[in-house]
Tab-separated table of C-alpha atoms in Angstrom:
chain	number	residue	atom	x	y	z
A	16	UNK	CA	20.160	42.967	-30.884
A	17	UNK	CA	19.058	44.166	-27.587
A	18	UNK	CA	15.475	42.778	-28.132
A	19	UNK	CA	16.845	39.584	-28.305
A	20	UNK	CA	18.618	39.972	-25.071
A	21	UNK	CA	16.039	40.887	-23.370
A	22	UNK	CA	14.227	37.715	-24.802
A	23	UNK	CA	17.026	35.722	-23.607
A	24	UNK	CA	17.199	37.443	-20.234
A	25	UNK	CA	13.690	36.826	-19.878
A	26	UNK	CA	13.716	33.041	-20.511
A	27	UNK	CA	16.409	32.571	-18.649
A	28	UNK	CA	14.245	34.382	-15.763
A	29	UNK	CA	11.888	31.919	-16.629
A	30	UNK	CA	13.475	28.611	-15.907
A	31	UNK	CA	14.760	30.141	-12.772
A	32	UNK	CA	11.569	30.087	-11.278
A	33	UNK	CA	9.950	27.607	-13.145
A	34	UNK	CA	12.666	25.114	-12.364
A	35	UNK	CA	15.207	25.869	-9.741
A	36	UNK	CA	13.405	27.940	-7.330
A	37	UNK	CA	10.614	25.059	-6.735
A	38	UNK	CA	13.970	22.785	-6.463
A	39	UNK	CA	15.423	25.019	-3.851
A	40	UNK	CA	12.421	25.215	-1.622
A	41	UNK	CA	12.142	21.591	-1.527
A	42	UNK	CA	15.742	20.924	-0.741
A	43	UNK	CA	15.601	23.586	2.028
A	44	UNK	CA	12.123	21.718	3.553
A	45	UNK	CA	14.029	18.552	3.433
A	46	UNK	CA	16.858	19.749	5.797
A	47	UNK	CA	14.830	21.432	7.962
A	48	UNK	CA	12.837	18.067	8.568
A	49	UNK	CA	16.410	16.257	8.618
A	50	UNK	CA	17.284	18.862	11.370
A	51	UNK	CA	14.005	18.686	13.559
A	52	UNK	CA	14.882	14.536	13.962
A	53	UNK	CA	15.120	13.681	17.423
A	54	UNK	CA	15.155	10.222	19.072
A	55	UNK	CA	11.486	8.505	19.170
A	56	UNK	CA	10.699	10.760	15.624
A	57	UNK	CA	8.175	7.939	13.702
A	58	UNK	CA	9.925	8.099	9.786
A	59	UNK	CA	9.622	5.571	7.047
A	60	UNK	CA	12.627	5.375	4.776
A	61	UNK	CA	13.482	5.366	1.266
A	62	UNK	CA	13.130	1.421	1.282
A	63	UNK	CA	9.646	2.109	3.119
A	64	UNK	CA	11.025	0.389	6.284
A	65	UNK	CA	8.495	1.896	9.335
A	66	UNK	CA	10.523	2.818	12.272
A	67	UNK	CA	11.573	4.738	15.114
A	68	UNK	CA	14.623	6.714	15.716
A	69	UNK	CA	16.698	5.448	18.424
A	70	UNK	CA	19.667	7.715	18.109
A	71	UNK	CA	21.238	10.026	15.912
A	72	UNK	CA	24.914	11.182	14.766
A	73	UNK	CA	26.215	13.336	12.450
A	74	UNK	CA	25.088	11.433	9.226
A	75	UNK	CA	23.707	8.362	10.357
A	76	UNK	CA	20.721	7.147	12.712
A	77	UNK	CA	19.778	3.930	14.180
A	78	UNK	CA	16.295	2.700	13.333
A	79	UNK	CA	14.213	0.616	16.170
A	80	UNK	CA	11.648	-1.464	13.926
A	81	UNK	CA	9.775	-3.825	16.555
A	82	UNK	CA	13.263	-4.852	18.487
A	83	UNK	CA	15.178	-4.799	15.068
A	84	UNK	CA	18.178	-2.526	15.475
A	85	UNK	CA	19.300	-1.003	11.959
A	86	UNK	CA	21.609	1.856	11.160
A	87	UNK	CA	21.106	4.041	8.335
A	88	UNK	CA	22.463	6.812	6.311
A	89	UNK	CA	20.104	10.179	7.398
A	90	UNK	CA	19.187	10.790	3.257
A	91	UNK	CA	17.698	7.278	3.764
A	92	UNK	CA	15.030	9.313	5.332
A	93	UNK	CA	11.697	9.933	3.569
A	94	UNK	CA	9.583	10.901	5.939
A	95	UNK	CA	8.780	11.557	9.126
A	96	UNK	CA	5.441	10.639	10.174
A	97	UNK	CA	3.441	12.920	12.376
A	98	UNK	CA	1.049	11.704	15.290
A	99	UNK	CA	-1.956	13.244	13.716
A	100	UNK	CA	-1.326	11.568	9.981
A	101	UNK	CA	-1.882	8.097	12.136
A	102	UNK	CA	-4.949	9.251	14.173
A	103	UNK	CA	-6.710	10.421	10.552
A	104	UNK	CA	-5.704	6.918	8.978
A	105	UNK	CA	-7.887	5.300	11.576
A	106	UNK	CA	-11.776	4.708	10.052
A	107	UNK	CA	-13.602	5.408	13.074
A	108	UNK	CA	-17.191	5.500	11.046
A	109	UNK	CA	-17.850	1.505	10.200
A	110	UNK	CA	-21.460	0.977	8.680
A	111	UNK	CA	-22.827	-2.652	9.546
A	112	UNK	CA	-23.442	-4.909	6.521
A	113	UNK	CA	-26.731	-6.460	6.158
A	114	UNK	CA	-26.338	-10.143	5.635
A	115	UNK	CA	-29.090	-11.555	3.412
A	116	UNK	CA	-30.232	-15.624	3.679
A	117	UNK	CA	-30.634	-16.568	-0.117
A	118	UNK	CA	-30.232	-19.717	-1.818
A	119	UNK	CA	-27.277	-19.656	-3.732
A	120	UNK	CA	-27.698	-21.639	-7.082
A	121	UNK	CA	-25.246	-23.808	-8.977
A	122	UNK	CA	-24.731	-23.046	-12.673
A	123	UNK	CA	-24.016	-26.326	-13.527
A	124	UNK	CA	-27.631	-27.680	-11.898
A	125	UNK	CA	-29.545	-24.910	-13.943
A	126	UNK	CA	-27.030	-25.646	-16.610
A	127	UNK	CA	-28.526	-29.620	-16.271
A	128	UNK	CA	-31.799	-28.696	-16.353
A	129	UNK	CA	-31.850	-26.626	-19.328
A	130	UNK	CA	-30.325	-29.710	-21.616
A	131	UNK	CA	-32.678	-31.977	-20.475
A	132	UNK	CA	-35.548	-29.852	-21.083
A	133	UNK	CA	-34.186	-28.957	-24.209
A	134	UNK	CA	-34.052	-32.798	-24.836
A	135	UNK	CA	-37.748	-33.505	-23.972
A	136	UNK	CA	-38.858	-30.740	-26.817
């Protein structure tokens, strides 16, 4: 009986951390990122609208995207997108292509040429 428990007790232990602990540090990551929004904070929301914050309230925001004044719940709110994740983005390192002058040939000419050759044999 109490070897059982403890097999129970120890699953149980288990799933708590396995499951619900991972859960509850996300959840408590999310607010704090809900909590750091400020006005001018780049996000993208759930929709994957890009935008800036123009003001905030309780539980909804107002989204600026290009002149285009939107309101939104706050869990609309993905992400917020950090200066340095659009400065890495940027390909600064662009190798030239070497461009090659070669005649380009029409199937359908060698195509030609092999039924009338075929024809003469």
């Amino acid at each position: 009986m109490s070897q059982s428990l403890l097999i129970f007790v120890a699953f149980i232990a288990l799933m708590y951390f396995m499951m619900i602990r991972p859960q509850q540090k996300t959840a408590k990551k999310r607010q704090n990122m809900l909590n750091e929004l400020k006005p001018g904070s780049e996000i993208v929301t759930i929709g994957g609208l890009h935008g800036k914050v123009d003001s905030l309230d309780t539980n909804t925001f107002t989204l600026d995207a290009d002149g285009v004044f939107l309101t939104f719940e706050r869990s609309a709110i993905r992400t917020v997108v950090e200066n340095k994740d659009l400065t890495e983005s940027v390909e600064t390192n662009v190798a030239p292509v070497e461009v090659k002058n070669e005649k380009i040939v029409d199937n359908a000419d060698s195509e030609k040429e092999d039924a009338i050759s075929n024809k003469e044999d």
